Each structure stands twice: as C-alpha cells, then as structure tokens.
JSON list of C-alpha atoms in Angstrom, two decimals:
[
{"chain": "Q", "resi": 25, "resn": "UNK", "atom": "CA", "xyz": [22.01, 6.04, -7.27]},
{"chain": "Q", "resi": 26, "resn": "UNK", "atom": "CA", "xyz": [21.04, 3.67, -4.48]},
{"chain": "Q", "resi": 27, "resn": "UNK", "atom": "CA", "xyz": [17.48, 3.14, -3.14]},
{"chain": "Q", "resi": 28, "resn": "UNK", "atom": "CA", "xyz": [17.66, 4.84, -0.42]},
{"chain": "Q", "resi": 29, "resn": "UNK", "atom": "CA", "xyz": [19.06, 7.63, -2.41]},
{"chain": "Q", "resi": 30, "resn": "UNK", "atom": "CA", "xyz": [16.38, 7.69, -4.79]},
{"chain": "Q", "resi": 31, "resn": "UNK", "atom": "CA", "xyz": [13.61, 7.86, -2.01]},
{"chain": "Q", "resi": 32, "resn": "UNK", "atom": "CA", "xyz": [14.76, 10.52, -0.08]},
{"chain": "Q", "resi": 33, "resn": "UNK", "atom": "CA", "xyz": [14.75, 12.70, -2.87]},
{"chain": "Q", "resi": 34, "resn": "UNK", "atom": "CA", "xyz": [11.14, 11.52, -3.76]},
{"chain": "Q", "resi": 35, "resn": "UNK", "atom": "CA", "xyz": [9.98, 11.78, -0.65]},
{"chain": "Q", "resi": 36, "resn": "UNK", "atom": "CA", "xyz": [11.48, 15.63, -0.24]},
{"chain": "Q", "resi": 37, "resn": "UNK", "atom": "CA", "xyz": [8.19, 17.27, -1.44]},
{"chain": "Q", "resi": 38, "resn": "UNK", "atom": "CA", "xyz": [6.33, 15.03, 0.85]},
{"chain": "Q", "resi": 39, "resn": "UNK", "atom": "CA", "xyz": [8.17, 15.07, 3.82]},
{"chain": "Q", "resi": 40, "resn": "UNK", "atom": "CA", "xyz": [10.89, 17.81, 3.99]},
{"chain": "Q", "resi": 41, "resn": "UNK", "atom": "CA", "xyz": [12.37, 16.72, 6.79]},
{"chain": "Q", "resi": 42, "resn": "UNK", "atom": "CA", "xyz": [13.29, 13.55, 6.02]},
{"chain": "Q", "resi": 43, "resn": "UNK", "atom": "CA", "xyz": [15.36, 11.18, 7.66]},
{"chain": "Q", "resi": 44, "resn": "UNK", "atom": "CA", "xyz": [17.03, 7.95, 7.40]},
{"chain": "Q", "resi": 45, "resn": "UNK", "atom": "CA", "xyz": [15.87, 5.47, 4.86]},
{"chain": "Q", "resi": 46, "resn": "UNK", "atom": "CA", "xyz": [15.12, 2.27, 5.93]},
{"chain": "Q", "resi": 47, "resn": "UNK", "atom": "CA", "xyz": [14.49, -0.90, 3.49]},
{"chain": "Q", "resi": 48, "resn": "UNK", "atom": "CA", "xyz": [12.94, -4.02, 4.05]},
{"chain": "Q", "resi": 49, "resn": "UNK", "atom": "CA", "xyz": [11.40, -6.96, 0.82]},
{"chain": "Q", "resi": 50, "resn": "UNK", "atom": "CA", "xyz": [7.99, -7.97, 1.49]},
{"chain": "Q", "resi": 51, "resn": "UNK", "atom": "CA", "xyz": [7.24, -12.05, 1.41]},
{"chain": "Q", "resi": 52, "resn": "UNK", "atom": "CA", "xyz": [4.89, -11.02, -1.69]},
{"chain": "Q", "resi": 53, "resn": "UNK", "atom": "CA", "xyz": [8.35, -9.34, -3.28]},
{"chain": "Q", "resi": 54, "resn": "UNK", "atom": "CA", "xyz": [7.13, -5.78, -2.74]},
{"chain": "Q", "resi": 55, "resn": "UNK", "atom": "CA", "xyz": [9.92, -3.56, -0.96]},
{"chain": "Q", "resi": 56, "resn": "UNK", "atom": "CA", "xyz": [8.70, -0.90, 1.60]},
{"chain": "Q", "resi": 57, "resn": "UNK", "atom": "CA", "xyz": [11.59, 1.74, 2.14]},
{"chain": "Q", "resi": 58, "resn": "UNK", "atom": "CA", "xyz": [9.97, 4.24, 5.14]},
{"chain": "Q", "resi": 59, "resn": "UNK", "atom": "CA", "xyz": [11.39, 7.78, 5.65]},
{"chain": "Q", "resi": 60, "resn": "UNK", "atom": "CA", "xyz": [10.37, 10.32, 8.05]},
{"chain": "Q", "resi": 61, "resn": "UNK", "atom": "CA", "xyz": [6.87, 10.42, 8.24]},
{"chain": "Q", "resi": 62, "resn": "UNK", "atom": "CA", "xyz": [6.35, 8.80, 4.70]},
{"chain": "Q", "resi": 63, "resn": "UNK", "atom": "CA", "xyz": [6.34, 5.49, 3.18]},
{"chain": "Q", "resi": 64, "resn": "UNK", "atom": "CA", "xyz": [7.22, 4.39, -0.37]},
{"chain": "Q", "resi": 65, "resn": "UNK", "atom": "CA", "xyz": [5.93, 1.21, -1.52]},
{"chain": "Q", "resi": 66, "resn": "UNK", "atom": "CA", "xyz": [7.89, -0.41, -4.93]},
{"chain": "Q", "resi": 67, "resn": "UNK", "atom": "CA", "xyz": [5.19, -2.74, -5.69]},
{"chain": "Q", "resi": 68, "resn": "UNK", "atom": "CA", "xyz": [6.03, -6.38, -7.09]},
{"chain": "Q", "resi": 69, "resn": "UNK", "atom": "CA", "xyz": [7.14, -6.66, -10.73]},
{"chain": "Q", "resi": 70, "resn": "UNK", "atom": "CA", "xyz": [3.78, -7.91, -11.28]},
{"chain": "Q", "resi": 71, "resn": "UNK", "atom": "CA", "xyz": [1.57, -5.28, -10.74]},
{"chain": "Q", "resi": 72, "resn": "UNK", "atom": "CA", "xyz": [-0.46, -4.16, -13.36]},
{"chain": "Q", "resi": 73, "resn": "UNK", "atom": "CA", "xyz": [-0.45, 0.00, -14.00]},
{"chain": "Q", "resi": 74, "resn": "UNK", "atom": "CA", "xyz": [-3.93, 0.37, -14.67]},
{"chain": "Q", "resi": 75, "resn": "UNK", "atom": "CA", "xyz": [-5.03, -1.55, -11.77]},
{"chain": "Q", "resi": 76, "resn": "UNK", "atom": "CA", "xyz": [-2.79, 0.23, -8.97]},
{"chain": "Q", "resi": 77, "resn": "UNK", "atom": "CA", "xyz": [-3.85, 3.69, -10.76]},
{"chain": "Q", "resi": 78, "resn": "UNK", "atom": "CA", "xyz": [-7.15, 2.42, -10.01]},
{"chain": "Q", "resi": 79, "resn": "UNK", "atom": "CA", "xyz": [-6.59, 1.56, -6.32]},
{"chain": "Q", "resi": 80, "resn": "UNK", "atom": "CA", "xyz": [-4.42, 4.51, -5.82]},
{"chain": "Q", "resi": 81, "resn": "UNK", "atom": "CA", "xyz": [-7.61, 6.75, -7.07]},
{"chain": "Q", "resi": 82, "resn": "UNK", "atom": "CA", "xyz": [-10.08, 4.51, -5.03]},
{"chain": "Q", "resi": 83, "resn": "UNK", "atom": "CA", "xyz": [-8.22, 5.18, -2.32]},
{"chain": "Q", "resi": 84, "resn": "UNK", "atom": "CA", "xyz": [-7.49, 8.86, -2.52]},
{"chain": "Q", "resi": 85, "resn": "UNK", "atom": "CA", "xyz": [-11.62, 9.44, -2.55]},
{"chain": "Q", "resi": 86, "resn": "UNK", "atom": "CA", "xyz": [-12.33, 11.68, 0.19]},
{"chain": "Q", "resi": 87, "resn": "UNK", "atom": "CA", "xyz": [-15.23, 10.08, 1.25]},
{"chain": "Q", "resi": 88, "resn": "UNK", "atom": "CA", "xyz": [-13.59, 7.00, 2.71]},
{"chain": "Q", "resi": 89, "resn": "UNK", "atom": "CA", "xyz": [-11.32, 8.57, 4.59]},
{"chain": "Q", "resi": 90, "resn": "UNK", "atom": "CA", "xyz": [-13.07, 7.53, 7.79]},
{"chain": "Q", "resi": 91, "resn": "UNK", "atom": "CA", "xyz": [-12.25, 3.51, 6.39]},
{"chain": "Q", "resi": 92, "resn": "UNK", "atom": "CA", "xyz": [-8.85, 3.72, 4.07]},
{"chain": "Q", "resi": 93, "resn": "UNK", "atom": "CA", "xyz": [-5.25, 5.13, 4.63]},
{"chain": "Q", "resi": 94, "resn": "UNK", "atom": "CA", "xyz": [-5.27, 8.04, 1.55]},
{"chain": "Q", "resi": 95, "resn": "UNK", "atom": "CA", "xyz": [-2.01, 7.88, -0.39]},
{"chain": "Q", "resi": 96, "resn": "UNK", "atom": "CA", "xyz": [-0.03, 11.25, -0.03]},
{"chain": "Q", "resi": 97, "resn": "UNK", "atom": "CA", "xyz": [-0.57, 11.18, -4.24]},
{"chain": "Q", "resi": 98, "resn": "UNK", "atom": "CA", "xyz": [-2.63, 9.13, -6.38]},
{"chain": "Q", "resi": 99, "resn": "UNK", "atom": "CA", "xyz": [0.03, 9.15, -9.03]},
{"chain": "Q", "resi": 100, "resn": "UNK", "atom": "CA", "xyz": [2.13, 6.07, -9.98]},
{"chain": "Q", "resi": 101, "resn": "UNK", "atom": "CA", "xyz": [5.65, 6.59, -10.03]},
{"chain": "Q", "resi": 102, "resn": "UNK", "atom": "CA", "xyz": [7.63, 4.06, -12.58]},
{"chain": "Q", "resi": 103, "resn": "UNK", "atom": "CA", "xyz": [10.88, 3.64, -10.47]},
{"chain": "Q", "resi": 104, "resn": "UNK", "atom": "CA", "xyz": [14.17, 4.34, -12.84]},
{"chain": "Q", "resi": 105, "resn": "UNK", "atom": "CA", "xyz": [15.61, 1.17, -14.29]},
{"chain": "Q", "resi": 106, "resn": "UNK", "atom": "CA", "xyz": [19.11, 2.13, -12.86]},
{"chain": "Q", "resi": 107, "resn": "UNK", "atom": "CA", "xyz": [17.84, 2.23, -9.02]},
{"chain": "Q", "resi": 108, "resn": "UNK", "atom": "CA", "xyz": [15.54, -1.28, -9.90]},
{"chain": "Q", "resi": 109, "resn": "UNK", "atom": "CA", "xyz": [15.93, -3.04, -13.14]},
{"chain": "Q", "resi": 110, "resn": "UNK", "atom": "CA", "xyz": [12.78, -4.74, -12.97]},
{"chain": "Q", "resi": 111, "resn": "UNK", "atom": "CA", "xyz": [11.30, -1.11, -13.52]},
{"chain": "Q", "resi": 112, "resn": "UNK", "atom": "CA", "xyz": [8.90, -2.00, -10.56]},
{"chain": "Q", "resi": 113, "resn": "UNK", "atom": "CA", "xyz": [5.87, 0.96, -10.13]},
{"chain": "Q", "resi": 114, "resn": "UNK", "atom": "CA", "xyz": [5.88, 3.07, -6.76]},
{"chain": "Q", "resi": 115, "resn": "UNK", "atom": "CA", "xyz": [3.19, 4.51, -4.70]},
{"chain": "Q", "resi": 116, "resn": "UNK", "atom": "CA", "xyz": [3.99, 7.24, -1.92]},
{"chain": "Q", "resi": 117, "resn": "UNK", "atom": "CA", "xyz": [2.00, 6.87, 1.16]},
{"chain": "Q", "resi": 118, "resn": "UNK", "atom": "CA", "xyz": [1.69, 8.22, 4.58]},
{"chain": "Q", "resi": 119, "resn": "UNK", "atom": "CA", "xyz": [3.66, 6.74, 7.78]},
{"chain": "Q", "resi": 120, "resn": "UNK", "atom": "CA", "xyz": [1.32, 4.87, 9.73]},
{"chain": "Q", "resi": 121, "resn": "UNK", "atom": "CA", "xyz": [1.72, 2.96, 13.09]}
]
C-alpha cells in the first residue's frame, strides 16, 4: 500500500468525499499528505507519543477554539510499518488555508 493509499482510506471517516492525495516532506522531516478537506500530518521519527497525545488533547479543548486549529481527533495514529518503516505517529487535522 502506498501513502497516498493509506490516507485516503484514513481520511474516509473524516472526509467522505475525498479526493486526490497530495504529498509533500517538511524541512523538519515531517510529511503533510492533504486530501479533500483534511490534512494528515506523519510527524518526524522523533516525536515522542506522550508528548503529541498531549498536544493533540491541548489542542482539542474546546475552550481555545477561538486561538488553536482543533484536530478532527485527538487520537494518535501509529502509521503501519509497511506504508513508513520508520513507524512515524500521525495526527488527522482539518484543511486550513
């Protein structure tokens, strides 16, 4: 399964209608793949779980919605080892312009 693949089905429940996935790498080595009207970030190989559940859940408060983009879910999604092999974590996010 490719990437883009592998987004488009994640990003199904999110954003039914879909669309062509587009790809770009980050100069911090995250890679942003946007579809539709949602985003998937695969953060760098870096990142720390507990800390990016703990910005994901910062950010998903309800009472700074006036200040922060909200995350479409505050979950963490480990990307499969066969569509990154660095096992990178995810975050699903709303298309913003």
């Amino acid at each position: 399964m490719t990437v883009e693949a592998w987004v488009r089905a994640l990003l199904a429940g999110f954003d039914p209608a879909g669309g062509e996935v587009s790809v770009r790498q980050t100069s911090s080595d995250a890679v942003i793949a946007r579809c539709g009207e949602a985003v998937v970030k695969l953060h760098r190989p870096q990142t720390d779980p507990a800390a990016l559940t703990a910005r994901l859940q910062l950010a998903s408060d309800r009472r700074l919605a006036a200040v922060m983009v909200a995350p479409l879910t505050a979950k963490v999604i480990p990307v499969p080892a066969d569509i990154d092999p660095v096992r990178r974590l995810a975050s699903v996010w709303p298309r913003c312009e």
